[in-house]
Amino acid sequence: MSKQYILIFAKTTYAKTPYDQWLAGTGIEPIILTPEEYASGYRHLPQVHAFANYDHNQLVEKTALRLGRRYPLVGVFARAEADVIRAGQLRDALDLPGQRTASALAYRNKVIMKDHLRGSGVLLPDYRPLDSAYTAIQFVEAHGFPVVIKPQAESGSFGTHIIHDERELDSYLANAQRGNLEIETFVDGQMYHVDGLIIGGKIAFIHPFKYVNDCLSYRKNEFAGTRTLSSTDPLYQPLIDTARKVLGALPSPSNMAFHCELWHTKTGEIVFCEIASRTGGGMISSNIVYSFDLNIDKEWLLAECGLAQPLGPRAYRPGGGVVIPPLNGVLEHLPRGNEPEYVREVVFTSSEGQRFHGGVKSGLFLAGYVIAGDSEEEVSTNMFGVADWFAKSAKWQLST
């Protein structure tokens, strides 16, 4: 049997996604396209192509198309937000199975996804594309403050602005960059997310999580994190039911990880925020490995290769994930080796001596932790505990 290949847009370290190990014994070889900073981890593989400015470098697409025409591909794999559309476009160009461009846009563009959800029974904020200051003013006149302005296609709350009054609107408009933006009504509620995996057109795994702090915590130099929700929680099933409605209304591919964010309002409604056709960022996927003994990325990859395995019932233990943003200054000491006893996994993305300028987005962090506890409430307590321990243990030369 001749060798087959899968082309992988690999915007992760090898330690997180050892694709060759996951494919060992299958006869399928990974072809890796990756940012320069991650390339060293994959260098032992025969086919590794590294790129500077990976997210915006269109030589990534050119190289992918050339390789796709040269090697017999069983498919294309992309787990990061930056790669969702470029992977869909490549599948279109090569007529390969998997998520195509139209589906990728529905899961990437916040206006397109909400347009799909109209009439589905899923509650939505009022929204519209934001093309000018005139639109912003008219939207505020129609709906009042506060409003939210954000990019149509970004992740990790990057570029999100909550506008509370006329003064903040003027400040935003004085410095705003034009582009593909969306304006929507502010939803006052607790944020949750539902993550899962579709295999063969059916939901093979689904579970809700609660945000501890919020998605914009990094702007206040505070940790962000989420924890599992118990099946006895009154919101457990309503959150899952809403996520199922969302998935049913969107053009979903046969195999896909998903990360769906929802608000629970003070009046008891569940309102849609957004959804992505990828694995959750931060420590979410690591939390799922700990809490359910399930590596979504691995199972998704095997499904894209036509090698899907039955997942079966999953054992459950409460868990959470904490991501800690950098401060504004030089990191002099990164605490390691003496973490609190409830820490189950540690991920560092940087090292001592580096200069930072504070948090950039919720998915870009300095340190990440998977947290254990005997109950969901204890997990929450321990999440604050590890953040407090880190703040007291790390040493910074702060900038003014």
PDB file of N, CA, C and O in Angstrom, residues 13-64:
ATOM      1  N   THR A  13       2.651  23.887  19.652  1.00  0.00           N
ATOM      2  CA  THR A  13       3.931  23.235  19.902  1.00  0.00           C
ATOM      3  C   THR A  13       3.802  21.721  19.709  1.00  0.00           C
ATOM      4  O   THR A  13       2.708  21.154  19.845  1.00  0.00           O
ATOM      5  N   TYR A  14       4.916  21.076  19.427  1.00  0.00           N
ATOM      6  CA  TYR A  14       4.903  19.623  19.263  1.00  0.00           C
ATOM      7  C   TYR A  14       4.460  18.929  20.554  1.00  0.00           C
ATOM      8  O   TYR A  14       3.760  17.912  20.513  1.00  0.00           O
ATOM      9  N   ALA A  15       4.856  19.482  21.711  1.00  0.00           N
ATOM     10  CA  ALA A  15       4.475  18.870  22.980  1.00  0.00           C
ATOM     11  C   ALA A  15       2.961  18.784  23.127  1.00  0.00           C
ATOM     12  O   ALA A  15       2.437  17.827  23.711  1.00  0.00           O
ATOM     13  N   LYS A  16       2.241  19.777  22.588  1.00  0.00           N
ATOM     14  CA  LYS A  16       0.780  19.782  22.688  1.00  0.00           C
ATOM     15  C   LYS A  16       0.149  18.896  21.634  1.00  0.00           C
ATOM     16  O   LYS A  16      -0.877  18.254  21.887  1.00  0.00           O
ATOM     17  N   THR A  17       0.737  18.855  20.437  1.00  0.00           N
ATOM     18  CA  THR A  17       0.135  18.104  19.325  1.00  0.00           C
ATOM     19  C   THR A  17       1.200  17.247  18.630  1.00  0.00           C
ATOM     20  O   THR A  17       1.681  17.599  17.543  1.00  0.00           O
ATOM     21  N   PRO A  18       1.575  16.111  19.215  1.00  0.00           N
ATOM     22  CA  PRO A  18       2.560  15.221  18.588  1.00  0.00           C
ATOM     23  C   PRO A  18       1.904  14.379  17.488  1.00  0.00           C
ATOM     24  O   PRO A  18       1.607  13.196  17.660  1.00  0.00           O
ATOM     25  N   TYR A  19       1.677  15.014  16.353  1.00  0.00           N
ATOM     26  CA  TYR A  19       0.861  14.403  15.302  1.00  0.00           C
ATOM     27  C   TYR A  19       1.418  13.061  14.830  1.00  0.00           C
ATOM     28  O   TYR A  19       0.663  12.128  14.542  1.00  0.00           O
ATOM     29  N   ASP A  20       2.737  12.948  14.738  1.00  0.00           N
ATOM     30  CA  ASP A  20       3.311  11.682  14.270  1.00  0.00           C
ATOM     31  C   ASP A  20       3.039  10.549  15.252  1.00  0.00           C
ATOM     32  O   ASP A  20       2.808   9.403  14.841  1.00  0.00           O
ATOM     33  N   GLN A  21       3.036  10.852  16.537  1.00  0.00           N
ATOM     34  CA  GLN A  21       2.730   9.820  17.529  1.00  0.00           C
ATOM     35  C   GLN A  21       1.271   9.384  17.415  1.00  0.00           C
ATOM     36  O   GLN A  21       0.952   8.193  17.531  1.00  0.00           O
ATOM     37  N   TRP A  22       0.387  10.343  17.201  1.00  0.00           N
ATOM     38  CA  TRP A  22      -1.035  10.009  17.076  1.00  0.00           C
ATOM     39  C   TRP A  22      -1.306   9.175  15.823  1.00  0.00           C
ATOM     40  O   TRP A  22      -2.256   8.391  15.803  1.00  0.00           O
ATOM     41  N   LEU A  23      -0.492   9.364  14.798  1.00  0.00           N
ATOM     42  CA  LEU A  23      -0.697   8.645  13.531  1.00  0.00           C
ATOM     43  C   LEU A  23       0.190   7.408  13.401  1.00  0.00           C
ATOM     44  O   LEU A  23       0.163   6.748  12.355  1.00  0.00           O
ATOM     45  N   ALA A  24       0.949   7.086  14.434  1.00  0.00           N
ATOM     46  CA  ALA A  24       1.865   5.946  14.370  1.00  0.00           C
ATOM     47  C   ALA A  24       1.107   4.668  14.028  1.00  0.00           C
ATOM     48  O   ALA A  24       0.067   4.359  14.615  1.00  0.00           O
ATOM     49  N   GLY A  25       1.628   3.936  13.045  1.00  0.00           N
ATOM     50  CA  GLY A  25       1.038   2.667  12.644  1.00  0.00           C
ATOM     51  C   GLY A  25      -0.122   2.778  11.686  1.00  0.00           C
ATOM     52  O   GLY A  25      -0.681   1.755  11.278  1.00  0.00           O
ATOM     53  N   THR A  26      -0.481   3.983  11.280  1.00  0.00           N
ATOM     54  CA  THR A  26      -1.626   4.152  10.375  1.00  0.00           C
ATOM     55  C   THR A  26      -1.220   4.170   8.898  1.00  0.00           C
ATOM     56  O   THR A  26      -2.071   4.046   8.028  1.00  0.00           O
ATOM     57  N   GLY A  27       0.079   4.367   8.632  1.00  0.00           N
ATOM     58  CA  GLY A  27       0.527   4.503   7.247  1.00  0.00           C
ATOM     59  C   GLY A  27       0.300   5.892   6.685  1.00  0.00           C
ATOM     60  O   GLY A  27       0.511   6.131   5.489  1.00  0.00           O
ATOM     61  N   ILE A  28      -0.128   6.845   7.539  1.00  0.00           N
ATOM     62  CA  ILE A  28      -0.366   8.221   7.105  1.00  0.00           C
ATOM     63  C   ILE A  28       0.704   9.113   7.728  1.00  0.00           C
ATOM     64  O   ILE A  28       0.907   9.106   8.939  1.00  0.00           O
ATOM     65  N   GLU A  29       1.379   9.881   6.889  1.00  0.00           N
ATOM     66  CA  GLU A  29       2.461  10.751   7.349  1.00  0.00           C
ATOM     67  C   GLU A  29       1.989  12.201   7.388  1.00  0.00           C
ATOM     68  O   GLU A  29       1.380  12.690   6.431  1.00  0.00           O
ATOM     69  N   PRO A  30       2.274  12.923   8.496  1.00  0.00           N
ATOM     70  CA  PRO A  30       1.870  14.333   8.555  1.00  0.00           C
ATOM     71  C   PRO A  30       2.838  15.233   7.790  1.00  0.00           C
ATOM     72  O   PRO A  30       4.057  15.067   7.869  1.00  0.00           O
ATOM     73  N   ILE A  31       2.280  16.188   7.045  1.00  0.00           N
ATOM     74  CA  ILE A  31       3.044  17.270   6.430  1.00  0.00           C
ATOM     75  C   ILE A  31       2.722  18.513   7.244  1.00  0.00           C
ATOM     76  O   ILE A  31       1.563  18.928   7.324  1.00  0.00           O
ATOM     77  N   ILE A  32       3.734  19.109   7.864  1.00  0.00           N
ATOM     78  CA  ILE A  32       3.532  20.160   8.852  1.00  0.00           C
ATOM     79  C   ILE A  32       3.839  21.532   8.261  1.00  0.00           C
ATOM     80  O   ILE A  32       4.911  21.765   7.701  1.00  0.00           O
ATOM     81  N   LEU A  33       2.883  22.463   8.397  1.00  0.00           N
ATOM     82  CA  LEU A  33       3.089  23.875   8.139  1.00  0.00           C
ATOM     83  C   LEU A  33       2.915  24.589   9.472  1.00  0.00           C
ATOM     84  O   LEU A  33       1.849  24.479  10.103  1.00  0.00           O
ATOM     85  N   THR A  34       3.934  25.331   9.924  1.00  0.00           N
ATOM     86  CA  THR A  34       3.942  25.819  11.297  1.00  0.00           C
ATOM     87  C   THR A  34       4.666  27.150  11.412  1.00  0.00           C
ATOM     88  O   THR A  34       5.500  27.487  10.563  1.00  0.00           O
ATOM     89  N   PRO A  35       4.375  27.937  12.442  1.00  0.00           N
ATOM     90  CA  PRO A  35       5.145  29.158  12.686  1.00  0.00           C
ATOM     91  C   PRO A  35       6.606  28.843  13.009  1.00  0.00           C
ATOM     92  O   PRO A  35       6.911  27.772  13.546  1.00  0.00           O
ATOM     93  N   GLU A  36       7.496  29.759  12.691  1.00  0.00           N
ATOM     94  CA  GLU A  36       8.923  29.548  12.933  1.00  0.00           C
ATOM     95  C   GLU A  36       9.207  29.185  14.384  1.00  0.00           C
ATOM     96  O   GLU A  36      10.059  28.337  14.669  1.00  0.00           O
ATOM     97  N   GLU A  37       8.477  29.807  15.323  1.00  0.00           N
ATOM     98  CA  GLU A  37       8.783  29.587  16.731  1.00  0.00           C
ATOM     99  C   GLU A  37       8.424  28.182  17.211  1.00  0.00           C
ATOM    100  O   GLU A  37       8.880  27.754  18.273  1.00  0.00           O
ATOM    101  N   TYR A  38       7.614  27.456  16.449  1.00  0.00           N
ATOM    102  CA  TYR A  38       7.264  26.087  16.841  1.00  0.00           C
ATOM    103  C   TYR A  38       8.005  25.022  16.032  1.00  0.00           C
ATOM    104  O   TYR A  38       7.896  23.832  16.306  1.00  0.00           O
ATOM    105  N   ALA A  39       8.761  25.449  15.026  1.00  0.00           N
ATOM    106  CA  ALA A  39       9.317  24.497  14.060  1.00  0.00           C
ATOM    107  C   ALA A  39      10.298  23.516  14.684  1.00  0.00           C
ATOM    108  O   ALA A  39      10.357  22.348  14.278  1.00  0.00           O
ATOM    109  N   SER A  40      11.081  23.952  15.669  1.00  0.00           N
ATOM    110  CA  SER A  40      12.122  23.081  16.217  1.00  0.00           C
ATOM    111  C   SER A  40      11.543  21.801  16.799  1.00  0.00           C
ATOM    112  O   SER A  40      12.161  20.737  16.716  1.00  0.00           O
ATOM    113  N   GLY A  41      10.361  21.865  17.369  1.00  0.00           N
ATOM    114  CA  GLY A  41       9.752  20.676  17.950  1.00  0.00           C
ATOM    115  C   GLY A  41       9.365  19.626  16.928  1.00  0.00           C
ATOM    116  O   GLY A  41       9.284  18.438  17.247  1.00  0.00           O
ATOM    117  N   TYR A  42       9.123  20.060  15.686  1.00  0.00           N
ATOM    118  CA  TYR A  42       8.700  19.135  14.628  1.00  0.00           C
ATOM    119  C   TYR A  42       9.843  18.715  13.714  1.00  0.00           C
ATOM    120  O   TYR A  42       9.625  17.945  12.771  1.00  0.00           O
ATOM    121  N   ARG A  43      11.073  19.178  13.976  1.00  0.00           N
ATOM    122  CA  ARG A  43      12.167  19.002  13.025  1.00  0.00           C
ATOM    123  C   ARG A  43      12.533  17.544  12.755  1.00  0.00           C
ATOM    124  O   ARG A  43      13.164  17.232  11.735  1.00  0.00           O
ATOM    125  N   HIS A  44      12.153  16.650  13.640  1.00  0.00           N
ATOM    126  CA  HIS A  44      12.471  15.236  13.412  1.00  0.00           C
ATOM    127  C   HIS A  44      11.575  14.610  12.340  1.00  0.00           C
ATOM    128  O   HIS A  44      11.831  13.482  11.902  1.00  0.00           O
ATOM    129  N   LEU A  45      10.535  15.337  11.929  1.00  0.00           N
ATOM    130  CA  LEU A  45       9.632  14.811  10.908  1.00  0.00           C
ATOM    131  C   LEU A  45      10.153  15.126   9.509  1.00  0.00           C
ATOM    132  O   LEU A  45      10.844  16.133   9.303  1.00  0.00           O
ATOM    133  N   PRO A  46       9.840  14.282   8.513  1.00  0.00           N
ATOM    134  CA  PRO A  46      10.376  14.484   7.165  1.00  0.00           C
ATOM    135  C   PRO A  46       9.896  15.759   6.480  1.00  0.00           C
ATOM    136  O   PRO A  46      10.624  16.364   5.699  1.00  0.00           O
ATOM    137  N   GLN A  47       8.657  16.180   6.762  1.00  0.00           N
ATOM    138  CA  GLN A  47       8.062  17.299   6.038  1.00  0.00           C
ATOM    139  C   GLN A  47       7.621  18.385   7.014  1.00  0.00           C
ATOM    140  O   GLN A  47       6.538  18.315   7.601  1.00  0.00           O
ATOM    141  N   VAL A  48       8.477  19.391   7.196  1.00  0.00           N
ATOM    142  CA  VAL A  48       8.171  20.514   8.073  1.00  0.00           C
ATOM    143  C   VAL A  48       8.483  21.810   7.335  1.00  0.00           C
ATOM    144  O   VAL A  48       9.603  21.996   6.852  1.00  0.00           O
ATOM    145  N   HIS A  49       7.513  22.697   7.241  1.00  0.00           N
ATOM    146  CA  HIS A  49       7.659  23.962   6.534  1.00  0.00           C
ATOM    147  C   HIS A  49       7.309  25.078   7.510  1.00  0.00           C
ATOM    148  O   HIS A  49       6.170  25.156   7.988  1.00  0.00           O
ATOM    149  N   ALA A  50       8.293  25.942   7.805  1.00  0.00           N
ATOM    150  CA  ALA A  50       8.130  26.975   8.828  1.00  0.00           C
ATOM    151  C   ALA A  50       8.006  28.352   8.189  1.00  0.00           C
ATOM    152  O   ALA A  50       8.625  28.638   7.156  1.00  0.00           O
ATOM    153  N   PHE A  51       7.222  29.234   8.841  1.00  0.00           N
ATOM    154  CA  PHE A  51       6.929  30.548   8.284  1.00  0.00           C
ATOM    155  C   PHE A  51       6.975  31.621   9.366  1.00  0.00           C
ATOM    156  O   PHE A  51       6.447  31.433  10.464  1.00  0.00           O
ATOM    157  N   ALA A  52       7.598  32.738   9.034  1.00  0.00           N
ATOM    158  CA  ALA A  52       7.489  33.934   9.865  1.00  0.00           C
ATOM    159  C   ALA A  52       6.125  34.575   9.610  1.00  0.00           C
ATOM    160  O   ALA A  52       5.512  34.357   8.565  1.00  0.00           O
ATOM    161  N   ASN A  53       5.651  35.345  10.596  1.00  0.00           N
ATOM    162  CA  ASN A  53       4.366  36.051  10.456  1.00  0.00           C
ATOM    163  C   ASN A  53       3.281  35.085   9.972  1.00  0.00           C
ATOM    164  O   ASN A  53       2.516  35.371   9.054  1.00  0.00           O
ATOM    165  N   TYR A  54       3.210  33.935  10.621  1.00  0.00           N
ATOM    166  CA  TYR A  54       2.415  32.805  10.146  1.00  0.00           C
ATOM    167  C   TYR A  54       0.951  33.153   9.873  1.00  0.00           C
ATOM    168  O   TYR A  54       0.401  32.780   8.834  1.00  0.00           O
ATOM    169  N   ASP A  55       0.316  33.887  10.772  1.00  0.00           N
ATOM    170  CA  ASP A  55      -1.125  34.147  10.635  1.00  0.00           C
ATOM    171  C   ASP A  55      -1.457  34.884   9.343  1.00  0.00           C
ATOM    172  O   ASP A  55      -2.525  34.666   8.758  1.00  0.00           O
ATOM    173  N   HIS A  56      -0.555  35.753   8.882  1.00  0.00           N
ATOM    174  CA  HIS A  56      -0.860  36.629   7.745  1.00  0.00           C
ATOM    175  C   HIS A  56       0.015  36.358   6.521  1.00  0.00           C
ATOM    176  O   HIS A  56      -0.166  37.010   5.496  1.00  0.00           O
ATOM    177  N   ASN A  57       0.925  35.426   6.625  1.00  0.00           N
ATOM    178  CA  ASN A  57       1.854  35.128   5.525  1.00  0.00           C
ATOM    179  C   ASN A  57       1.163  34.233   4.495  1.00  0.00           C
ATOM    180  O   ASN A  57       0.890  33.062   4.750  1.00  0.00           O
ATOM    181  N   GLN A  58       0.900  34.774   3.296  1.00  0.00           N
ATOM    182  CA  GLN A  58       0.172  34.010   2.288  1.00  0.00           C
ATOM    183  C   GLN A  58       1.045  32.983   1.564  1.00  0.00           C
ATOM    184  O   GLN A  58       0.540  32.184   0.766  1.00  0.00           O
ATOM    185  N   LEU A  59       2.334  32.957   1.889  1.00  0.00           N
ATOM    186  CA  LEU A  59       3.165  31.853   1.403  1.00  0.00           C
ATOM    187  C   LEU A  59       2.770  30.539   2.073  1.00  0.00           C
ATOM    188  O   LEU A  59       3.070  29.460   1.557  1.00  0.00           O
ATOM    189  N   VAL A  60       2.092  30.631   3.211  1.00  0.00           N
ATOM    190  CA  VAL A  60       1.542  29.420   3.845  1.00  0.00           C
ATOM    191  C   VAL A  60       0.561  28.760   2.877  1.00  0.00           C
ATOM    192  O   VAL A  60       0.628  27.546   2.621  1.00  0.00           O
ATOM    193  N   GLU A  61      -0.366  29.550   2.316  1.00  0.00           N
ATOM    194  CA  GLU A  61      -1.343  29.011   1.373  1.00  0.00           C
ATOM    195  C   GLU A  61      -0.669  28.498   0.097  1.00  0.00           C
ATOM    196  O   GLU A  61      -1.024  27.429  -0.417  1.00  0.00           O
ATOM    197  N   LYS A  62       0.293  29.270  -0.414  1.00  0.00           N
ATOM    198  CA  LYS A  62       0.964  28.850  -1.648  1.00  0.00           C
ATOM    199  C   LYS A  62       1.680  27.520  -1.446  1.00  0.00           C
ATOM    200  O   LYS A  62       1.599  26.611  -2.288  1.00  0.00           O
ATOM    201  N   THR A  63       2.368  27.391  -0.321  1.00  0.00           N
ATOM    202  CA  THR A  63       3.083  26.140  -0.026  1.00  0.00           C
ATOM    203  C   THR A  63       2.102  24.992   0.167  1.00  0.00           C
ATOM    204  O   THR A  63       2.328  23.871  -0.301  1.00  0.00           O
ATOM    205  N   ALA A  64       1.000  25.254   0.858  1.00  0.00           N
ATOM    206  CA  ALA A  64      -0.003  24.211   1.093  1.00  0.00           C
ATOM    207  C   ALA A  64      -0.566  23.699  -0.228  1.00  0.00           C
ATOM    208  O   ALA A  64      -0.738  22.483  -0.420  1.00  0.00           O
TER     209      ALA A  64
END
